[in-house]
Amino acid sequence: MTSVSIATQLADWRAHALTLENEVKKVVVGQDKAIRAINIAIFARGHVLLEGGVGVGKTTLLQSIARGLGGAYERIEGTVDLMPNDLIYHTFLGEDGRPKVEEGPLLRAGEQLSVFFFNEINRARPQVHALMLRVMAERHVNAFKKEYRLPHMLVFADRNQVEKNETFEIPSAARDRFMMEIPIEIPDDRALRKALMFDVKFQHAERLTQQVQSGVLAYDQLNAFSDVLQSHISASDVLEDYALDLWQATQSPAAFGIQLDSVDVNRLIHTGASPRGMGMLLKAARVHAWLMERDSLYPEDIHAVFHEIIAHRLVLNPMFESRRTALSRELTNQILATVSVPSRAKAA
Amino acid sequence: MPGYSWATCCSAPYGFPAQAQLNENSLPLKGLQRQGIEFWQWQVSSEAESGRNIYTLVFDYQVFASPGKPVQLQLPAERIAFNSGAVVELPAWRFWLMAQLPDRLQPAKPTVIAQYPPTLQPTQMVQRALGVSLLLALLGSLVLLYRNADWGWLPMMNGHFARAYRQLKRLPATADGQKQAALLVQQAFNASFGQQMLSSHVPEFVARQPVFHSLQSQIDAFFAQANAVLYGGQLPDAGEYMQQCKTLTRQLRDCERRV
């Protein structure tokens, strides 16, 4: 592949990516940041954990994305009695009265599966998490004595943060499999809130998502293009040093002079970001640089995805776990504000 | 003895035959006083010319008087005799006398005419103007020193950009120096902003510190170039870039110092 064709390819895909964003923005208002983050996750081929209250538009957002992305969209609801096999198959009595077995939502679309939505994943049992996380990592599953490959699948999981009854907290190792945790928040803008209340078009989610242009992206070419994109965007040694400092700051924030108002940072962190997490950070940052029409990584690219990629990976000491969402977000804010270019060593 | 002496002399040439000799005994005696006039001295000189003797007699008189008003006096008539028996009559000689000074001594003070020194030119304004000029010159020198000098001991010369400027001046105009320059200025921005500063933070930076508002476009341009130097992109010429960094940092330093 020549450099000219790569440049053309990058430009064409960028145009498609921005079209997807604009299409989704037409039906999901006030979530521009989340839409951009999901777009980045799609091109970085990372799974996404959505965090937010009930009725904030997560499902509409995902259905819109799935429509623009093309491919098959499957969904399952997390419940306390959900079992791993419910993802793989389900049984029923056929018209002839005989029991029948059919592929479950995970296998039904086969390789055409592009978006799998696991609603309220924290209501499902850890066994279900285990299977799901394995499929997310390996993108294939064995069932019915054969291997089902799911090469284009992206998992979007929703975590209900409001209700805690009959829920199972996702362990840190499981959270680490998700590239991003994206907060979906109610927009602050009064005009948007008014539109969400009084504009009847927002009351019919299914009709709304039909307005999104379908198949904007060729979902089955995303993996190949992602490799091209990742190898095309370069990082300077200064930026590498900066990223290393950021990583170290997630492990030893006090060493960088980071302070939080309400807690002692020396006791806050149990485990910082993982190598996989930092790899995903750079992967997503490269996508952001590409969307910004650059060939090299800037600190802005890391900043753009740092919260979404790092915050849910931080393992806090148990005494702080109950406040982990707020504390980890505050900590990532402080890390970005405090750790700077040039790095401490070079500045000295 | 207070008084005034006044003397006059009279001379008159007379020609006589050579054998006629002046009888000096006929001349008035010295100290002879007549009509308030004292004969003081005489002098006689003769000169032979064409068989004749020409006598020149000089009589000196003195008057001891100082009249305040003119008075008429006269020199007495004199009779000059010669051995030959010839006689020459000198007539009386009237004259007026008046003292050139007042007729009586008076204290000098009332007659003293006051002597005023010449009017002095007013110099206060000139002196004030000179003082102000010197003060302005001193202030100007201090301002120039404050504005142009780069020493760390000057007031407000240890700001983030002032330190960066001093370090920038020592960097070579090479690719490595270019990178170090970008890092130095970036570090100064970070310190001034209070956190890692990115190009997207420039509006917030100038909003927080309006003193830098006039340089917003230059700061934007710096970040565009610094990103290319530090993270990848079209590299500017090293020398030109260094100069731009110095110029911007100096301007930022001046803003920082409220110059």
Coordinates of C-alpha atoms in Angstrom, one line a residue:
Chain A
M1 CA 0.0 0.0 0.0
T2 CA 1.6 3.3 -1.1
S3 CA 1.7 6.3 1.1
V4 CA -0.7 8.1 -1.2
S5 CA -3.2 5.4 -0.9
I6 CA -2.8 5.5 2.9
A7 CA -3.3 9.2 2.9
T8 CA -6.4 8.8 0.8
Q9 CA -7.6 6.0 3.0
L10 CA -7.1 8.0 6.2
A11 CA -8.9 10.9 4.7
D12 CA -11.8 8.9 3.5
W13 CA -12.3 7.0 6.7
R14 CA -12.0 10.3 8.6
A15 CA -14.8 11.7 6.5
H16 CA -16.9 8.6 7.3
A17 CA -16.1 8.8 11.0
L18 CA -17.2 12.5 11.2
T19 CA -20.3 11.7 9.2
L20 CA -21.2 9.0 11.8
E21 CA -20.7 11.5 14.6
N22 CA -22.9 14.1 12.9
E23 CA -25.6 11.5 12.1
V24 CA -25.7 10.4 15.7
K25 CA -25.7 14.0 17.0
K26 CA -28.8 14.6 15.0
V27 CA -30.8 12.3 17.2
V28 CA -28.8 12.3 20.5
V29 CA -28.4 15.8 21.7
G30 CA -26.1 17.1 24.4
Q31 CA -23.8 14.1 24.3
D32 CA -21.2 15.3 21.9
K33 CA -18.3 14.3 24.1
A34 CA -19.6 10.8 24.6
I35 CA -20.3 10.4 20.9
R36 CA -16.7 11.4 20.1
A37 CA -15.4 9.0 22.7
I38 CA -17.5 6.1 21.3
N39 CA -16.3 7.0 17.8
I40 CA -12.8 6.8 19.0
A41 CA -13.5 3.5 20.7
I42 CA -14.9 2.1 17.5
F43 CA -11.8 2.9 15.5
A44 CA -9.5 1.8 18.3
R45 CA -11.5 -1.4 18.4
G46 CA -12.1 -1.2 22.2
H47 CA -15.1 -2.2 24.2
V48 CA -17.0 0.4 26.1
L49 CA -18.6 0.6 29.5
L50 CA -21.4 3.2 29.7
E51 CA -22.1 4.8 33.0
G52 CA -25.1 6.9 33.8
G53 CA -28.5 7.0 35.3
V54 CA -31.7 5.6 34.0
G55 CA -33.3 7.2 31.0
V56 CA -30.5 9.4 30.0
G57 CA -30.4 8.0 26.4
K58 CA -27.8 5.3 26.6
T59 CA -29.8 2.8 24.6
T60 CA -30.8 5.3 22.0
L61 CA -27.2 6.4 21.6
L62 CA -26.1 2.8 21.2
Q63 CA -28.8 1.9 18.7
S64 CA -27.9 5.0 16.7
I65 CA -24.3 4.1 16.7
A66 CA -25.1 0.5 15.7
R67 CA -27.2 1.7 12.8
G68 CA -24.5 4.0 11.5
L69 CA -21.9 1.3 12.1
G70 CA -23.7 -1.3 10.1
G71 CA -23.6 -5.0 10.9
A72 CA -25.7 -6.8 13.4
Y73 CA -26.8 -5.4 16.7
E74 CA -27.6 -7.7 19.6
R75 CA -28.7 -6.9 23.1
I76 CA -29.1 -8.7 26.4
E77 CA -30.4 -7.6 29.7
G78 CA -28.4 -8.2 32.8
T79 CA -30.5 -9.9 35.5
V80 CA -29.6 -11.7 38.7
D81 CA -30.7 -15.0 37.2
L82 CA -29.0 -14.6 33.9
M83 CA -26.6 -17.6 33.2
P84 CA -23.7 -17.8 30.9
N85 CA -25.5 -20.2 28.6
D86 CA -28.2 -17.6 28.0
L87 CA -25.6 -15.7 26.0
I88 CA -24.8 -18.7 23.9
Y89 CA -28.1 -20.4 23.3
H90 CA -31.7 -20.7 24.4
T91 CA -34.1 -23.6 24.3
F92 CA -37.8 -23.6 23.4
L93 CA -40.5 -25.9 22.2
G94 CA -41.0 -25.8 18.5
E95 CA -44.2 -25.9 16.5
D96 CA -43.9 -29.6 16.4
G97 CA -43.8 -29.7 20.2
R98 CA -40.3 -30.9 20.3
P99 CA -37.5 -29.1 22.2
K100 CA -35.3 -27.0 20.1
V101 CA -32.0 -25.2 20.7
E102 CA -31.1 -22.0 18.9
E103 CA -28.0 -19.8 19.1
G104 CA -28.2 -17.1 21.7
P105 CA -27.7 -13.4 21.1
L106 CA -23.9 -13.7 21.2
L107 CA -23.8 -16.2 18.4
R108 CA -26.9 -15.5 16.4
A109 CA -25.4 -13.0 14.0
G110 CA -22.1 -14.8 13.7
E111 CA -19.3 -12.7 12.2
Q112 CA -21.8 -10.0 11.2
L113 CA -22.1 -9.0 14.9
S114 CA -20.8 -5.5 15.2
V115 CA -22.4 -4.2 18.4
F116 CA -23.3 -6.3 21.4
F117 CA -25.1 -4.3 24.1
F118 CA -25.1 -5.7 27.6
N119 CA -27.6 -3.7 29.5
E120 CA -27.0 -3.4 33.3
I121 CA -24.1 -5.7 33.3
N122 CA -23.6 -5.3 37.0
R123 CA -26.9 -7.1 37.6
A124 CA -25.5 -10.3 36.0
R125 CA -23.6 -12.8 38.1
P126 CA -19.8 -13.1 38.0
Q127 CA -20.1 -16.3 35.9
V128 CA -21.7 -14.3 33.2
H129 CA -19.1 -11.6 33.5
A130 CA -16.4 -14.2 33.1
L131 CA -17.8 -15.5 29.8
M132 CA -18.5 -12.1 28.5
L133 CA -15.0 -10.9 29.4
R134 CA -13.4 -13.9 27.8
V135 CA -15.3 -13.3 24.6
M136 CA -14.4 -9.7 24.7
A137 CA -10.7 -10.5 24.9
E138 CA -10.6 -13.4 22.5
R139 CA -13.5 -12.5 20.1
H140 CA -14.4 -16.0 19.6
V141 CA -16.4 -18.6 21.6
N142 CA -16.8 -22.4 21.2
A143 CA -20.3 -23.8 21.2
F144 CA -22.1 -26.6 19.5
K145 CA -18.8 -28.2 18.9
K146 CA -17.5 -25.4 16.8
E147 CA -15.8 -22.1 17.0
Y148 CA -17.8 -18.9 16.5
R149 CA -15.6 -16.0 15.6
L150 CA -16.7 -12.6 16.4
P151 CA -14.0 -10.5 14.8
H152 CA -16.0 -7.2 14.4
M153 CA -17.8 -7.3 17.7
L154 CA -17.7 -4.3 20.0
V155 CA -19.3 -4.8 23.4
F156 CA -21.1 -1.9 25.0
A157 CA -22.1 -2.5 28.6
D158 CA -24.2 -0.3 30.7
R159 CA -23.6 -0.1 34.4
N160 CA -26.4 1.1 36.6
Q161 CA -24.8 3.2 39.3
V162 CA -28.0 4.2 41.0
E163 CA -29.3 1.0 42.4
K164 CA -27.1 -1.3 44.3
N165 CA -29.5 -4.0 45.3
E166 CA -29.0 -7.4 43.6
T167 CA -26.0 -6.1 41.7
F168 CA -22.5 -7.5 41.4
E169 CA -19.7 -5.0 41.2
I170 CA -17.5 -5.6 38.3
P171 CA -14.1 -6.5 39.5
S172 CA -11.1 -4.5 38.5
A173 CA -9.7 -7.2 36.2
A174 CA -13.0 -7.2 34.4
R175 CA -13.2 -3.4 34.2
D176 CA -9.7 -3.4 32.7
R177 CA -11.0 -5.3 29.7
F178 CA -13.2 -2.3 28.7
M179 CA -11.2 0.2 26.9
M180 CA -13.4 3.1 28.1
E181 CA -15.9 3.9 30.6
I182 CA -17.9 6.8 29.2
P183 CA -20.2 8.8 31.5
I184 CA -23.6 9.6 29.9
E185 CA -24.9 12.6 31.8
I186 CA -28.0 14.7 31.5
P187 CA -27.1 17.8 29.5
D188 CA -26.8 21.0 31.5
D189 CA -28.0 23.2 28.7
R190 CA -31.5 24.5 29.5
A191 CA -32.5 24.7 25.8
L192 CA -31.5 21.1 25.3
R193 CA -33.4 20.0 28.4
K194 CA -36.4 21.8 27.1
A195 CA -36.1 20.1 23.7
L196 CA -35.8 16.7 25.4
M197 CA -39.0 17.5 27.3
F198 CA -41.2 19.1 24.8
D199 CA -40.0 18.0 21.3
V200 CA -42.1 14.9 20.6
K201 CA -39.5 13.4 18.3
F202 CA -37.4 12.5 21.3
Q203 CA -40.3 10.4 22.7
H204 CA -40.0 7.7 20.1
A205 CA -36.6 6.2 20.4
E206 CA -37.0 3.7 17.7
R207 CA -38.3 6.2 15.2
L208 CA -35.5 8.5 16.2
T209 CA -32.8 6.1 15.5
Q210 CA -34.3 5.4 12.1
Q211 CA -33.2 8.9 11.1
V212 CA -29.6 7.9 11.4
Q213 CA -28.0 7.0 8.0
S214 CA -27.3 3.3 8.1
G215 CA -24.0 1.7 7.2
V216 CA -21.9 4.9 7.3
L217 CA -18.9 2.7 8.2
A218 CA -18.0 -0.6 6.7
Y219 CA -17.8 -2.4 10.0
D220 CA -16.1 -5.4 8.5
Q221 CA -13.1 -3.3 7.4
L222 CA -12.6 -1.5 10.6
N223 CA -10.1 -4.0 12.0
A224 CA -7.8 -3.6 9.0
F225 CA -8.1 0.1 8.9
S226 CA -7.4 0.4 12.6
D227 CA -4.1 -1.4 12.1
V228 CA -3.2 1.1 9.3
L229 CA -4.3 4.0 11.5
Q230 CA -2.3 2.8 14.5
S231 CA 0.9 2.3 12.5
H232 CA 0.5 5.7 10.8
I233 CA 0.4 7.9 13.8
S234 CA 3.8 8.5 15.5
A235 CA 4.8 9.6 18.9
S236 CA 7.9 11.6 19.7
D237 CA 10.2 10.8 22.6
V238 CA 8.9 13.8 24.5
L239 CA 5.4 12.5 24.3
E240 CA 6.5 9.0 25.3
D241 CA 8.2 10.5 28.4
Y242 CA 5.0 12.4 29.1
A243 CA 2.9 9.3 28.8
L244 CA 5.3 7.4 31.0
D245 CA 5.0 10.1 33.6
L246 CA 1.2 9.9 33.4
W247 CA 1.4 6.2 34.0
Q248 CA 3.7 6.6 37.0
A249 CA 1.4 9.3 38.3
T250 CA -1.5 6.8 38.3
Q251 CA 0.6 4.5 40.5
S252 CA 2.3 7.1 42.8
P253 CA 0.4 10.3 42.6
A254 CA 2.0 11.7 45.7
A255 CA 5.4 11.5 44.0
F256 CA 4.2 14.1 41.5
G257 CA 2.8 16.4 44.1
I258 CA -0.7 15.5 43.3
Q259 CA -3.2 16.2 46.1
L260 CA -6.9 15.8 46.5
D261 CA -9.0 17.8 48.8
S262 CA -10.8 15.1 50.7
V263 CA -8.4 12.2 50.9
D264 CA -4.8 11.4 51.5
V265 CA -3.4 10.3 48.1
N266 CA -0.7 8.2 49.7
R267 CA -3.5 5.9 50.9
L268 CA -5.8 6.3 48.0
I269 CA -4.3 4.1 45.2
H270 CA -3.9 0.4 45.5
T271 CA -3.0 -0.2 41.9
G272 CA -2.5 2.2 39.1
A273 CA -3.2 1.8 35.5
S274 CA -2.2 -1.5 33.9
P275 CA 0.1 -1.9 30.9
R276 CA -2.9 -2.9 28.9
G277 CA -4.7 0.2 30.0
M278 CA -1.8 2.4 29.0
G279 CA -1.6 0.6 25.6
M280 CA -5.3 1.3 25.1
L281 CA -4.7 4.9 26.1
L282 CA -2.2 5.4 23.4
K283 CA -4.3 3.5 20.9
A284 CA -7.3 5.8 21.5
A285 CA -5.1 8.8 21.6
R286 CA -3.8 7.9 18.1
V287 CA -7.4 7.7 16.8
H288 CA -8.1 11.2 18.3
A289 CA -5.0 12.5 16.6
W290 CA -6.2 11.0 13.3
L291 CA -9.6 12.6 13.8
M292 CA -7.8 15.9 14.3
E293 CA -6.0 15.4 11.0
R294 CA -2.6 14.9 12.5
D295 CA 0.1 12.3 11.9
S296 CA 1.6 12.6 15.3
L297 CA 0.4 12.4 18.9
Y298 CA 0.0 15.5 20.9
P299 CA -0.7 15.7 24.7
E300 CA -4.2 17.0 23.7
D301 CA -4.9 13.5 22.2
I302 CA -4.1 11.8 25.5
H303 CA -6.1 14.4 27.5
A304 CA -9.1 13.8 25.2
V305 CA -9.4 10.2 26.3
F306 CA -7.5 10.0 29.6
H307 CA -10.5 10.1 31.9
E308 CA -12.5 7.6 29.9
I309 CA -9.7 5.1 29.7
I310 CA -7.9 5.5 33.0
A311 CA -10.5 6.4 35.6
H312 CA -12.2 3.0 35.7
R313 CA -8.9 1.1 35.8
L314 CA -7.6 2.6 39.0
V315 CA -7.9 0.3 41.9
L316 CA -8.5 2.2 45.1
N317 CA -8.0 1.0 48.6
P318 CA -11.2 -0.6 49.9
M319 CA -12.0 2.3 52.3
F320 CA -12.4 4.5 49.2
E321 CA -14.2 2.1 47.0
S322 CA -17.6 3.4 47.8
R323 CA -16.6 6.8 46.3
R324 CA -14.5 5.4 43.5
T325 CA -16.3 7.1 40.6
A326 CA -15.9 10.6 42.0
L327 CA -12.5 10.0 43.5
S328 CA -11.0 8.4 40.4
R329 CA -12.3 11.2 38.2
E330 CA -11.0 13.8 40.5
L331 CA -7.6 12.0 40.6
T332 CA -7.4 11.8 36.8
N333 CA -8.2 15.5 36.6
Q334 CA -5.4 16.3 39.0
I335 CA -3.0 14.0 37.2
L336 CA -3.6 15.8 33.9
A337 CA -3.3 19.2 35.6
T338 CA -0.1 18.4 37.5
V339 CA 1.9 16.2 35.3
S340 CA 3.3 18.3 32.6
V341 CA 5.5 18.5 29.6
P342 CA 8.5 18.8 30.0
S343 CA 8.8 15.9 32.3
R344 CA 10.3 16.4 35.8
A345 CA 13.5 14.8 34.8
K346 CA 14.0 17.0 31.7
A347 CA 12.9 20.1 33.5
A348 CA 15.5 19.5 36.2
Chain B
M1 CA 44.8 121.6 59.6
P2 CA 41.7 121.1 57.6
G3 CA 41.5 123.1 54.5
Y4 CA 42.2 123.1 51.0
S5 CA 45.2 124.3 49.2
W6 CA 44.8 125.7 45.8
A7 CA 47.8 126.8 43.7
T8 CA 48.1 128.4 40.4
C9 CA 51.0 129.8 38.5
C10 CA 51.4 132.6 36.1
S11 CA 54.1 133.0 33.6
A12 CA 54.8 135.8 31.2
P13 CA 57.7 136.0 28.8
Y14 CA 59.3 139.4 28.5
G15 CA 62.1 140.3 26.1
F16 CA 64.9 142.7 27.2
P17 CA 68.2 143.7 25.8
A18 CA 71.0 141.3 26.6
Q19 CA 72.7 143.6 29.1
A20 CA 69.5 144.0 31.1
Q21 CA 69.7 141.6 34.1
L22 CA 66.8 140.7 36.2
N23 CA 67.1 141.8 39.8
E24 CA 65.9 138.8 41.7
N25 CA 65.6 140.8 44.9
S26 CA 62.7 142.6 43.3
L27 CA 60.8 139.4 43.1
P28 CA 58.1 138.8 45.8
L29 CA 59.2 136.9 48.8
K30 CA 58.0 133.4 49.3
G31 CA 55.2 133.2 51.8
L32 CA 54.1 136.7 51.2
Q33 CA 50.4 136.9 51.8
R34 CA 48.3 139.5 50.2
Q35 CA 44.6 139.7 50.0
G36 CA 44.3 136.1 51.2
I37 CA 46.7 134.9 48.5
E38 CA 50.0 133.5 49.5
F39 CA 53.0 133.6 47.2
W40 CA 54.4 130.2 47.1
Q41 CA 57.4 130.2 44.8
W42 CA 58.8 131.5 41.7
Q43 CA 61.0 130.2 38.9
V44 CA 63.0 132.2 36.5
S45 CA 64.4 131.1 33.2
S46 CA 66.1 133.1 30.5
E47 CA 66.9 132.5 27.0
A48 CA 69.1 134.5 24.7
E49 CA 67.7 135.1 21.3
S50 CA 68.8 137.5 18.6
G51 CA 70.7 139.7 21.1
R52 CA 68.0 139.7 23.6
N53 CA 67.3 137.9 26.8
I54 CA 63.9 136.4 27.1
Y55 CA 63.0 136.0 30.7
T56 CA 60.2 133.6 31.7
L57 CA 58.9 134.1 35.2
V58 CA 56.7 131.5 36.8
F59 CA 54.9 132.7 40.0
D60 CA 53.1 130.2 42.1
Y61 CA 50.3 131.3 44.5
Q62 CA 48.2 129.3 46.8
V63 CA 44.9 130.1 48.5
F64 CA 43.8 128.6 51.7
A65 CA 40.1 128.9 51.4
S66 CA 37.2 126.7 50.4
P67 CA 34.3 129.1 49.7
G68 CA 31.0 127.4 49.1
K69 CA 30.0 130.2 46.8
P70 CA 32.0 131.8 44.1
V71 CA 34.1 134.7 45.3
Q72 CA 36.2 137.0 43.3
L73 CA 39.9 137.3 44.2
Q74 CA 42.8 138.7 42.4
L75 CA 46.5 138.1 42.1
P76 CA 48.3 141.1 43.3
A77 CA 50.1 143.4 40.9
E78 CA 53.9 142.8 40.8
R79 CA 56.7 145.1 40.0
I80 CA 59.8 143.5 38.4
A81 CA 63.0 145.4 38.4
F82 CA 66.1 145.0 36.3
N83 CA 69.6 146.0 37.1
S84 CA 69.4 148.4 34.3
G85 CA 66.7 150.2 36.1
A86 CA 64.0 149.0 33.8
V87 CA 60.8 148.0 35.5
V88 CA 58.0 145.7 34.4
E89 CA 54.6 146.0 36.0
L90 CA 52.6 143.0 36.1
P91 CA 48.9 143.8 36.5
A92 CA 46.6 142.3 39.1
W93 CA 44.8 139.3 37.8
R94 CA 41.3 138.7 38.9
F95 CA 39.8 135.3 39.2
W96 CA 36.9 133.5 40.7
L97 CA 37.3 130.9 43.4
M98 CA 34.9 128.4 44.6
A99 CA 35.5 125.1 46.2
Q100 CA 34.4 122.2 44.2
L101 CA 33.3 120.5 47.4
P102 CA 30.7 121.8 49.8
D103 CA 31.7 124.6 51.9
R104 CA 31.8 122.7 55.1
L105 CA 32.5 119.1 55.9
Q106 CA 29.5 116.9 56.2
P107 CA 29.1 113.3 57.0
A108 CA 29.7 111.4 53.8
K109 CA 26.8 109.1 54.4
P110 CA 24.0 111.5 53.4
T111 CA 25.7 112.3 50.3
V112 CA 26.4 108.8 49.4
I113 CA 24.3 107.7 46.5
A114 CA 23.2 104.2 47.0
Q115 CA 24.7 101.8 44.6
Y116 CA 22.4 99.0 43.7
P117 CA 23.7 95.7 42.4
P118 CA 22.5 94.8 38.9
T119 CA 19.2 93.1 38.8
L120 CA 19.8 89.4 38.9
Q121 CA 18.2 87.2 36.4
P122 CA 15.6 84.8 37.9
T123 CA 17.2 81.4 37.9
Q124 CA 14.7 79.4 39.9
M125 CA 12.8 78.2 36.9
V126 CA 16.0 77.3 35.1
Q127 CA 17.3 75.5 38.2
R128 CA 14.0 73.7 38.6
A129 CA 13.9 72.8 34.9
L130 CA 17.5 71.5 35.2
G131 CA 16.5 69.5 38.3
V132 CA 13.5 68.1 36.5
S133 CA 15.5 67.3 33.5
L134 CA 18.1 65.5 35.6
L135 CA 15.4 63.7 37.4
L136 CA 13.8 62.7 34.1
A137 CA 17.1 61.6 32.7
L138 CA 17.7 59.5 35.8
L139 CA 14.2 58.1 35.7
G140 CA 14.6 57.4 32.0
S141 CA 17.9 55.7 32.6
L142 CA 16.3 53.6 35.4
V143 CA 13.3 52.8 33.1
L144 CA 15.7 51.8 30.3
L145 CA 17.7 49.7 32.7
Y146 CA 14.6 48.1 34.1
R147 CA 13.1 47.5 30.7
N148 CA 16.2 46.3 28.9
A149 CA 18.4 44.8 31.4
D150 CA 18.1 41.1 32.2
W151 CA 19.6 40.6 35.5
G152 CA 17.8 38.5 38.0
W153 CA 18.3 40.9 40.9
L154 CA 16.2 43.5 39.2
P155 CA 12.7 43.8 40.7
M156 CA 10.1 41.3 39.3
M157 CA 12.8 39.8 37.2
N158 CA 12.4 36.3 38.5
G159 CA 9.1 35.5 36.9
H160 CA 8.6 32.3 34.9
F161 CA 9.1 34.0 31.6
A162 CA 12.0 36.1 32.8
R163 CA 13.9 32.9 33.9
A164 CA 13.0 31.2 30.6
Y165 CA 14.3 34.1 28.6
R166 CA 17.6 34.1 30.4
Q167 CA 18.0 30.3 29.8
L168 CA 16.8 30.7 26.2
K169 CA 19.7 33.1 25.5
R170 CA 22.2 30.5 26.3
L171 CA 20.8 27.8 24.0
P172 CA 22.5 27.1 20.6
A173 CA 20.5 27.5 17.4
T174 CA 20.5 23.8 16.7
A175 CA 17.9 21.2 16.4
D176 CA 18.5 20.1 20.0
G177 CA 18.5 23.8 21.2
Q178 CA 15.2 24.2 19.3
K179 CA 13.7 21.4 21.2
Q180 CA 15.0 22.7 24.5
A181 CA 13.7 26.1 23.7
A182 CA 10.2 24.8 23.1
L183 CA 10.4 22.8 26.4
L184 CA 11.6 25.9 28.3
V185 CA 8.8 28.1 27.1
Q186 CA 6.3 25.3 27.6
Q187 CA 7.5 24.9 31.1
A188 CA 7.2 28.6 31.7
F189 CA 3.6 28.5 30.4
N190 CA 2.9 25.5 32.7
A191 CA 4.2 27.4 35.7
S192 CA 2.4 30.5 34.9
F193 CA -0.9 28.7 34.1
G194 CA -0.6 26.5 37.2
Q195 CA -1.0 23.3 35.3
Q196 CA 0.0 21.6 32.0
M197 CA -0.9 24.1 29.4
L198 CA -2.1 23.0 25.9
S199 CA -2.9 25.0 22.9
S200 CA -6.6 24.7 23.8
H201 CA -5.9 26.4 27.1
V202 CA -4.7 29.6 25.6
P203 CA -8.1 31.4 25.8
E204 CA -8.4 30.4 29.4
F205 CA -4.9 31.5 30.1
V206 CA -5.4 35.0 28.8
A207 CA -8.8 35.2 30.5
R208 CA -7.2 34.3 33.8
Q209 CA -4.2 36.7 33.2
P210 CA -5.5 39.5 31.0
V211 CA -2.1 41.1 31.0
F212 CA -1.1 38.6 28.3
H213 CA -4.2 39.2 26.2
S214 CA -2.4 41.3 23.6
L215 CA -0.1 38.4 22.9
Q216 CA -2.8 35.7 22.4
S217 CA -2.2 35.3 18.7
Q218 CA 1.6 35.0 19.3
I219 CA 0.9 32.4 22.0
D220 CA -1.3 30.4 19.7
A221 CA 1.4 30.5 17.1
F222 CA 4.0 29.4 19.6
F223 CA 1.9 26.3 20.6
A224 CA 1.4 25.4 16.9
Q225 CA 5.1 25.5 16.3
A226 CA 6.1 23.9 19.7
N227 CA 3.8 21.0 18.9
A228 CA 5.6 20.5 15.6
V229 CA 9.0 20.7 17.4
L230 CA 8.1 18.5 20.4
Y231 CA 5.7 16.1 19.0
G232 CA 6.1 15.9 15.2
G233 CA 5.2 18.0 12.2
Q234 CA 6.8 20.5 9.9
L235 CA 9.9 21.8 11.7
P236 CA 10.6 25.5 11.4
D237 CA 14.2 26.8 10.8
A238 CA 16.1 26.4 14.1
G239 CA 17.6 29.9 14.1
E240 CA 14.4 31.6 13.2
Y241 CA 12.5 29.5 15.7
M242 CA 14.9 30.3 18.5
Q243 CA 14.6 34.0 17.7
Q244 CA 10.8 33.8 17.7
C245 CA 10.9 32.0 21.1
K246 CA 13.2 34.7 22.5
T247 CA 11.0 37.5 21.2
L248 CA 7.8 35.9 22.5
T249 CA 9.4 35.1 25.9
R250 CA 10.7 38.6 26.2
Q251 CA 7.3 40.1 25.4
L252 CA 5.7 37.7 27.9
R253 CA 8.3 38.7 30.5
D254 CA 7.5 42.4 29.9
C255 CA 3.8 41.6 30.4
E256 CA 4.6 39.6 33.4
R257 CA 6.5 42.6 34.9
R258 CA 3.7 45.0 33.9
V259 CA 6.2 46.9 31.7

